Amino acid sequence: MSPATLALLIPIIAIAGGILLKAYRTHIAHKQELMQHEIEIKGKASQQKVANLEEQVAQLTQRVVTLEALVTDSRYQLQKDIDAL
C-alpha cells in the first residue's frame, strides 16, 4: 500500500468509525427509551391489576362476613338441628 493511499484511508476510517459510533449510541439511547416506556406501561398495568385484586379481596371479605353472620345466627343453627331430626 502506498503512503498516499494509507494517508487517505486513515481519515476515512476515522470519520466512518465516528459516524458508526454516533449511530450506535443513538440506537442504544432509543432502545433504552423504549424500554423505559415499556416499564412505565407495565407498571401502570400492574397498578391496575393490584387495584382490581384489592377490590376483589374487599368484596370477598364482605361475603365472608355475611356468611359468618348467617352461620353463627342461632336461628340458622336451630333450623339445621331441626333438619337433622
PDB file of N, CA and C in Angstrom, residues 14-84:
ATOM      1  N   ALA A  14     -11.374   6.809  10.192  1.00  0.00           N
ATOM      2  CA  ALA A  14     -11.664   7.537  11.428  1.00  0.00           C
ATOM      3  C   ALA A  14     -13.036   8.208  11.360  1.00  0.00           C
ATOM      4  N   ILE A  15     -13.337   8.837  10.239  1.00  0.00           N
ATOM      5  CA  ILE A  15     -14.635   9.503  10.076  1.00  0.00           C
ATOM      6  C   ILE A  15     -15.760   8.476  10.073  1.00  0.00           C
ATOM      7  N   ALA A  16     -15.578   7.393   9.330  1.00  0.00           N
ATOM      8  CA  ALA A  16     -16.605   6.345   9.280  1.00  0.00           C
ATOM      9  C   ALA A  16     -16.806   5.732  10.665  1.00  0.00           C
ATOM     10  N   GLY A  17     -15.712   5.521  11.396  1.00  0.00           N
ATOM     11  CA  GLY A  17     -15.819   4.982  12.754  1.00  0.00           C
ATOM     12  C   GLY A  17     -16.585   5.919  13.670  1.00  0.00           C
ATOM     13  N   GLY A  18     -16.321   7.212  13.543  1.00  0.00           N
ATOM     14  CA  GLY A  18     -17.045   8.201  14.350  1.00  0.00           C
ATOM     15  C   GLY A  18     -18.524   8.213  14.034  1.00  0.00           C
ATOM     16  N   ILE A  19     -18.850   8.140  12.755  1.00  0.00           N
ATOM     17  CA  ILE A  19     -20.259   8.118  12.342  1.00  0.00           C
ATOM     18  C   ILE A  19     -20.946   6.857  12.858  1.00  0.00           C
ATOM     19  N   LEU A  20     -20.271   5.721  12.713  1.00  0.00           N
ATOM     20  CA  LEU A  20     -20.850   4.462  13.202  1.00  0.00           C
ATOM     21  C   LEU A  20     -21.024   4.477  14.719  1.00  0.00           C
ATOM     22  N   LEU A  21     -20.063   5.036  15.436  1.00  0.00           N
ATOM     23  CA  LEU A  21     -20.163   5.123  16.890  1.00  0.00           C
ATOM     24  C   LEU A  21     -21.344   5.999  17.298  1.00  0.00           C
ATOM     25  N   LYS A  22     -21.510   7.122  16.627  1.00  0.00           N
ATOM     26  CA  LYS A  22     -22.639   8.018  16.914  1.00  0.00           C
ATOM     27  C   LYS A  22     -23.964   7.313  16.629  1.00  0.00           C
ATOM     28  N   ALA A  23     -24.039   6.590  15.513  1.00  0.00           N
ATOM     29  CA  ALA A  23     -25.260   5.859  15.169  1.00  0.00           C
ATOM     30  C   ALA A  23     -25.546   4.783  16.212  1.00  0.00           C
ATOM     31  N   TYR A  24     -24.514   4.098  16.667  1.00  0.00           N
ATOM     32  CA  TYR A  24     -24.693   3.050  17.676  1.00  0.00           C
ATOM     33  C   TYR A  24     -25.177   3.651  18.991  1.00  0.00           C
ATOM     34  N   ARG A  25     -24.589   4.769  19.397  1.00  0.00           N
ATOM     35  CA  ARG A  25     -25.022   5.427  20.640  1.00  0.00           C
ATOM     36  C   ARG A  25     -26.468   5.903  20.531  1.00  0.00           C
ATOM     37  N   THR A  26     -26.846   6.427  19.383  1.00  0.00           N
ATOM     38  CA  THR A  26     -28.228   6.852  19.171  1.00  0.00           C
ATOM     39  C   THR A  26     -29.173   5.658  19.246  1.00  0.00           C
ATOM     40  N   HIS A  27     -28.774   4.557  18.651  1.00  0.00           N
ATOM     41  CA  HIS A  27     -29.574   3.334  18.687  1.00  0.00           C
ATOM     42  C   HIS A  27     -29.757   2.850  20.127  1.00  0.00           C
ATOM     43  N   ILE A  28     -28.690   2.834  20.895  1.00  0.00           N
ATOM     44  CA  ILE A  28     -28.755   2.387  22.289  1.00  0.00           C
ATOM     45  C   ILE A  28     -29.648   3.323  23.104  1.00  0.00           C
ATOM     46  N   ALA A  29     -29.523   4.633  22.898  1.00  0.00           N
ATOM     47  CA  ALA A  29     -30.351   5.598  23.625  1.00  0.00           C
ATOM     48  C   ALA A  29     -31.823   5.392  23.292  1.00  0.00           C
ATOM     49  N   HIS A  30     -32.124   5.170  22.020  1.00  0.00           N
ATOM     50  CA  HIS A  30     -33.508   4.933  21.605  1.00  0.00           C
ATOM     51  C   HIS A  30     -34.032   3.639  22.217  1.00  0.00           C
ATOM     52  N   LYS A  31     -33.206   2.616  22.219  1.00  0.00           N
ATOM     53  CA  LYS A  31     -33.599   1.331  22.790  1.00  0.00           C
ATOM     54  C   LYS A  31     -33.881   1.473  24.290  1.00  0.00           C
ATOM     55  N   GLN A  32     -33.066   2.230  25.000  1.00  0.00           N
ATOM     56  CA  GLN A  32     -33.284   2.461  26.425  1.00  0.00           C
ATOM     57  C   GLN A  32     -34.573   3.242  26.660  1.00  0.00           C
ATOM     58  N   GLU A  33     -34.847   4.207  25.797  1.00  0.00           N
ATOM     59  CA  GLU A  33     -36.076   4.988  25.918  1.00  0.00           C
ATOM     60  C   GLU A  33     -37.301   4.096  25.719  1.00  0.00           C
ATOM     61  N   LEU A  34     -37.243   3.217  24.734  1.00  0.00           N
ATOM     62  CA  LEU A  34     -38.348   2.287  24.505  1.00  0.00           C
ATOM     63  C   LEU A  34     -38.541   1.355  25.695  1.00  0.00           C
ATOM     64  N   MET A  35     -37.444   0.884  26.257  1.00  0.00           N
ATOM     65  CA  MET A  35     -37.533   0.008  27.422  1.00  0.00           C
ATOM     66  C   MET A  35     -38.140   0.749  28.608  1.00  0.00           C
ATOM     67  N   GLN A  36     -37.793   2.016  28.778  1.00  0.00           N
ATOM     68  CA  GLN A  36     -38.347   2.817  29.868  1.00  0.00           C
ATOM     69  C   GLN A  36     -39.853   2.986  29.693  1.00  0.00           C
ATOM     70  N   HIS A  37     -40.298   3.246  28.471  1.00  0.00           N
ATOM     71  CA  HIS A  37     -41.731   3.368  28.210  1.00  0.00           C
ATOM     72  C   HIS A  37     -42.439   2.043  28.487  1.00  0.00           C
ATOM     73  N   GLU A  38     -41.819   0.953  28.098  1.00  0.00           N
ATOM     74  CA  GLU A  38     -42.404  -0.365  28.336  1.00  0.00           C
ATOM     75  C   GLU A  38     -42.532  -0.634  29.836  1.00  0.00           C
ATOM     76  N   ILE A  39     -41.525  -0.249  30.601  1.00  0.00           N
ATOM     77  CA  ILE A  39     -41.568  -0.429  32.054  1.00  0.00           C
ATOM     78  C   ILE A  39     -42.692   0.409  32.650  1.00  0.00           C
ATOM     79  N   GLU A  40     -42.853   1.641  32.176  1.00  0.00           N
ATOM     80  CA  GLU A  40     -43.926   2.505  32.671  1.00  0.00           C
ATOM     81  C   GLU A  40     -45.291   1.905  32.361  1.00  0.00           C
ATOM     82  N   ILE A  41     -45.456   1.381  31.153  1.00  0.00           N
ATOM     83  CA  ILE A  41     -46.736   0.782  30.762  1.00  0.00           C
ATOM     84  C   ILE A  41     -47.028  -0.440  31.617  1.00  0.00           C
ATOM     85  N   LYS A  42     -46.014  -1.289  31.815  1.00  0.00           N
ATOM     86  CA  LYS A  42     -46.205  -2.473  32.652  1.00  0.00           C
ATOM     87  C   LYS A  42     -46.501  -2.075  34.091  1.00  0.00           C
ATOM     88  N   GLY A  43     -45.867  -1.005  34.563  1.00  0.00           N
ATOM     89  CA  GLY A  43     -46.122  -0.525  35.920  1.00  0.00           C
ATOM     90  C   GLY A  43     -47.560  -0.068  36.084  1.00  0.00           C
ATOM     91  N   LYS A  44     -48.065   0.649  35.087  1.00  0.00           N
ATOM     92  CA  LYS A  44     -49.455   1.100  35.144  1.00  0.00           C
ATOM     93  C   LYS A  44     -50.408  -0.083  35.094  1.00  0.00           C
ATOM     94  N   ALA A  45     -50.091  -1.071  34.267  1.00  0.00           N
ATOM     95  CA  ALA A  45     -50.929  -2.269  34.188  1.00  0.00           C
ATOM     96  C   ALA A  45     -50.895  -3.021  35.509  1.00  0.00           C
ATOM     97  N   SER A  46     -49.736  -3.083  36.128  1.00  0.00           N
ATOM     98  CA  SER A  46     -49.615  -3.766  37.416  1.00  0.00           C
ATOM     99  C   SER A  46     -50.416  -3.031  38.481  1.00  0.00           C
ATOM    100  N   GLN A  47     -50.369  -1.710  38.464  1.00  0.00           N
ATOM    101  CA  GLN A  47     -51.146  -0.932  39.428  1.00  0.00           C
ATOM    102  C   GLN A  47     -52.634  -1.194  39.245  1.00  0.00           C
ATOM    103  N   GLN A  48     -53.078  -1.303  37.993  1.00  0.00           N
ATOM    104  CA  GLN A  48     -54.483  -1.586  37.721  1.00  0.00           C
ATOM    105  C   GLN A  48     -54.849  -2.978  38.222  1.00  0.00           C
ATOM    106  N   LYS A  49     -53.964  -3.954  37.995  1.00  0.00           N
ATOM    107  CA  LYS A  49     -54.222  -5.309  38.473  1.00  0.00           C
ATOM    108  C   LYS A  49     -54.300  -5.344  39.991  1.00  0.00           C
ATOM    109  N   VAL A  50     -53.408  -4.620  40.651  1.00  0.00           N
ATOM    110  CA  VAL A  50     -53.417  -4.573  42.114  1.00  0.00           C
ATOM    111  C   VAL A  50     -54.719  -3.953  42.603  1.00  0.00           C
ATOM    112  N   ALA A  51     -55.151  -2.884  41.959  1.00  0.00           N
ATOM    113  CA  ALA A  51     -56.408  -2.242  42.354  1.00  0.00           C
ATOM    114  C   ALA A  51     -57.580  -3.204  42.176  1.00  0.00           C
ATOM    115  N   ASN A  52     -57.598  -3.937  41.061  1.00  0.00           N
ATOM    116  CA  ASN A  52     -58.672  -4.909  40.833  1.00  0.00           C
ATOM    117  C   ASN A  52     -58.642  -6.009  41.882  1.00  0.00           C
ATOM    118  N   LEU A  53     -57.456  -6.501  42.199  1.00  0.00           N
ATOM    119  CA  LEU A  53     -57.341  -7.562  43.201  1.00  0.00           C
ATOM    120  C   LEU A  53     -57.744  -7.068  44.589  1.00  0.00           C
ATOM    121  N   GLU A  54     -57.389  -5.835  44.918  1.00  0.00           N
ATOM    122  CA  GLU A  54     -57.799  -5.272  46.205  1.00  0.00           C
ATOM    123  C   GLU A  54     -59.317  -5.157  46.282  1.00  0.00           C
ATOM    124  N   GLU A  55     -59.938  -4.772  45.175  1.00  0.00           N
ATOM    125  CA  GLU A  55     -61.399  -4.676  45.142  1.00  0.00           C
ATOM    126  C   GLU A  55     -62.029  -6.054  45.322  1.00  0.00           C
ATOM    127  N   GLN A  56     -61.471  -7.061  44.661  1.00  0.00           N
ATOM    128  CA  GLN A  56     -61.986  -8.421  44.812  1.00  0.00           C
ATOM    129  C   GLN A  56     -61.832  -8.913  46.242  1.00  0.00           C
ATOM    130  N   VAL A  57     -60.697  -8.621  46.857  1.00  0.00           N
ATOM    131  CA  VAL A  57     -60.479  -9.033  48.247  1.00  0.00           C
ATOM    132  C   VAL A  57     -61.504  -8.368  49.155  1.00  0.00           C
ATOM    133  N   ALA A  58     -61.780  -7.097  48.935  1.00  0.00           N
ATOM    134  CA  ALA A  58     -62.772  -6.390  49.747  1.00  0.00           C
ATOM    135  C   ALA A  58     -64.154  -7.019  49.579  1.00  0.00           C
ATOM    136  N   GLN A  59     -64.511  -7.354  48.343  1.00  0.00           N
ATOM    137  CA  GLN A  59     -65.813  -7.980  48.101  1.00  0.00           C
ATOM    138  C   GLN A  59     -65.892  -9.355  48.753  1.00  0.00           C
ATOM    139  N   LEU A  60     -64.833 -10.135  48.615  1.00  0.00           N
ATOM    140  CA  LEU A  60     -64.828 -11.472  49.211  1.00  0.00           C
ATOM    141  C   LEU A  60     -64.841 -11.403  50.735  1.00  0.00           C
ATOM    142  N   THR A  61     -64.153 -10.430  51.289  1.00  0.00           N
ATOM    143  CA  THR A  61     -64.172 -10.256  52.743  1.00  0.00           C
ATOM    144  C   THR A  61     -65.583  -9.941  53.216  1.00  0.00           C
ATOM    145  N   GLN A  62     -66.271  -9.089  52.488  1.00  0.00           N
ATOM    146  CA  GLN A  62     -67.654  -8.760  52.851  1.00  0.00           C
ATOM    147  C   GLN A  62     -68.543  -9.992  52.756  1.00  0.00           C
ATOM    148  N   ARG A  63     -68.334 -10.814  51.748  1.00  0.00           N
ATOM    149  CA  ARG A  63     -69.128 -12.040  51.604  1.00  0.00           C
ATOM    150  C   ARG A  63     -68.859 -12.996  52.757  1.00  0.00           C
ATOM    151  N   VAL A  64     -67.593 -13.115  53.167  1.00  0.00           N
ATOM    152  CA  VAL A  64     -67.252 -13.996  54.287  1.00  0.00           C
ATOM    153  C   VAL A  64     -67.900 -13.494  55.567  1.00  0.00           C
ATOM    154  N   VAL A  65     -67.874 -12.192  55.788  1.00  0.00           N
ATOM    155  CA  VAL A  65     -68.514 -11.621  56.979  1.00  0.00           C
ATOM    156  C   VAL A  65     -70.002 -11.946  56.977  1.00  0.00           C
ATOM    157  N   THR A  66     -70.635 -11.793  55.826  1.00  0.00           N
ATOM    158  CA  THR A  66     -72.063 -12.099  55.722  1.00  0.00           C
ATOM    159  C   THR A  66     -72.327 -13.576  55.988  1.00  0.00           C
ATOM    160  N   LEU A  67     -71.529 -14.445  55.396  1.00  0.00           N
ATOM    161  CA  LEU A  67     -71.713 -15.885  55.611  1.00  0.00           C
ATOM    162  C   LEU A  67     -71.451 -16.272  57.058  1.00  0.00           C
ATOM    163  N   GLU A  68     -70.451 -15.681  57.682  1.00  0.00           N
ATOM    164  CA  GLU A  68     -70.189 -15.965  59.094  1.00  0.00           C
ATOM    165  C   GLU A  68     -71.360 -15.521  59.956  1.00  0.00           C
ATOM    166  N   ALA A  69     -71.940 -14.383  59.620  1.00  0.00           N
ATOM    167  CA  ALA A  69     -73.096 -13.907  60.381  1.00  0.00           C
ATOM    168  C   ALA A  69     -74.261 -14.875  60.237  1.00  0.00           C
ATOM    169  N   LEU A  70     -74.456 -15.401  59.039  1.00  0.00           N
ATOM    170  CA  LEU A  70     -75.545 -16.361  58.833  1.00  0.00           C
ATOM    171  C   LEU A  70     -75.299 -17.661  59.589  1.00  0.00           C
ATOM    172  N   VAL A  71     -74.098 -18.169  59.523  1.00  0.00           N
ATOM    173  CA  VAL A  71     -73.790 -19.458  60.145  1.00  0.00           C
ATOM    174  C   VAL A  71     -73.828 -19.363  61.660  1.00  0.00           C
ATOM    175  N   THR A  72     -73.408 -18.259  62.222  1.00  0.00           N
ATOM    176  CA  THR A  72     -73.400 -18.122  63.680  1.00  0.00           C
ATOM    177  C   THR A  72     -74.739 -17.667  64.228  1.00  0.00           C
ATOM    178  N   ASP A  73     -75.675 -17.365  63.373  1.00  0.00           N
ATOM    179  CA  ASP A  73     -77.009 -16.968  63.815  1.00  0.00           C
ATOM    180  C   ASP A  73     -77.696 -18.160  64.471  1.00  0.00           C
ATOM    181  N   SER A  74     -78.307 -17.933  65.616  1.00  0.00           N
ATOM    182  CA  SER A  74     -78.938 -19.030  66.361  1.00  0.00           C
ATOM    183  C   SER A  74     -80.109 -19.632  65.587  1.00  0.00           C
ATOM    184  N   ARG A  75     -80.806 -18.830  64.816  1.00  0.00           N
ATOM    185  CA  ARG A  75     -81.928 -19.367  64.033  1.00  0.00           C
ATOM    186  C   ARG A  75     -81.424 -20.344  62.976  1.00  0.00           C
ATOM    187  N   TYR A  76     -80.280 -20.045  62.393  1.00  0.00           N
ATOM    188  CA  TYR A  76     -79.705 -20.948  61.397  1.00  0.00           C
ATOM    189  C   TYR A  76     -79.338 -22.271  62.053  1.00  0.00           C
ATOM    190  N   GLN A  77     -78.713 -22.196  63.208  1.00  0.00           N
ATOM    191  CA  GLN A  77     -78.318 -23.413  63.919  1.00  0.00           C
ATOM    192  C   GLN A  77     -79.557 -24.210  64.322  1.00  0.00           C
ATOM    193  N   LEU A  78     -80.605 -23.527  64.766  1.00  0.00           N
ATOM    194  CA  LEU A  78     -81.844 -24.213  65.141  1.00  0.00           C
ATOM    195  C   LEU A  78     -82.448 -24.909  63.932  1.00  0.00           C
ATOM    196  N   GLN A  79     -82.479 -24.228  62.796  1.00  0.00           N
ATOM    197  CA  GLN A  79     -83.027 -24.833  61.582  1.00  0.00           C
ATOM    198  C   GLN A  79     -82.192 -26.033  61.165  1.00  0.00           C
ATOM    199  N   LYS A  80     -80.890 -25.953  61.324  1.00  0.00           N
ATOM    200  CA  LYS A  80     -80.004 -27.059  60.984  1.00  0.00           C
ATOM    201  C   LYS A  80     -80.282 -28.256  61.898  1.00  0.00           C
ATOM    202  N   ASP A  81     -80.495 -27.994  63.181  1.00  0.00           N
ATOM    203  CA  ASP A  81     -80.812 -29.077  64.122  1.00  0.00           C
ATOM    204  C   ASP A  81     -82.159 -29.715  63.793  1.00  0.00           C
ATOM    205  N   ILE A  82     -83.129 -28.899  63.420  1.00  0.00           N
ATOM    206  CA  ILE A  82     -84.451 -29.429  63.060  1.00  0.00           C
ATOM    207  C   ILE A  82     -84.346 -30.284  61.811  1.00  0.00           C
ATOM    208  N   ASP A  83     -83.595 -29.821  60.836  1.00  0.00           N
ATOM    209  CA  ASP A  83     -83.418 -30.589  59.605  1.00  0.00           C
ATOM    210  C   ASP A  83     -82.704 -31.907  59.866  1.00  0.00           C
ATOM    211  N   ALA A  84     -81.829 -31.932  60.850  1.00  0.00           N
ATOM    212  CA  ALA A  84     -81.100 -33.160  61.171  1.00  0.00           C
ATOM    213  C   ALA A  84     -82.023 -34.208  61.780  1.00  0.00           C
TER     214      ALA A  84
END
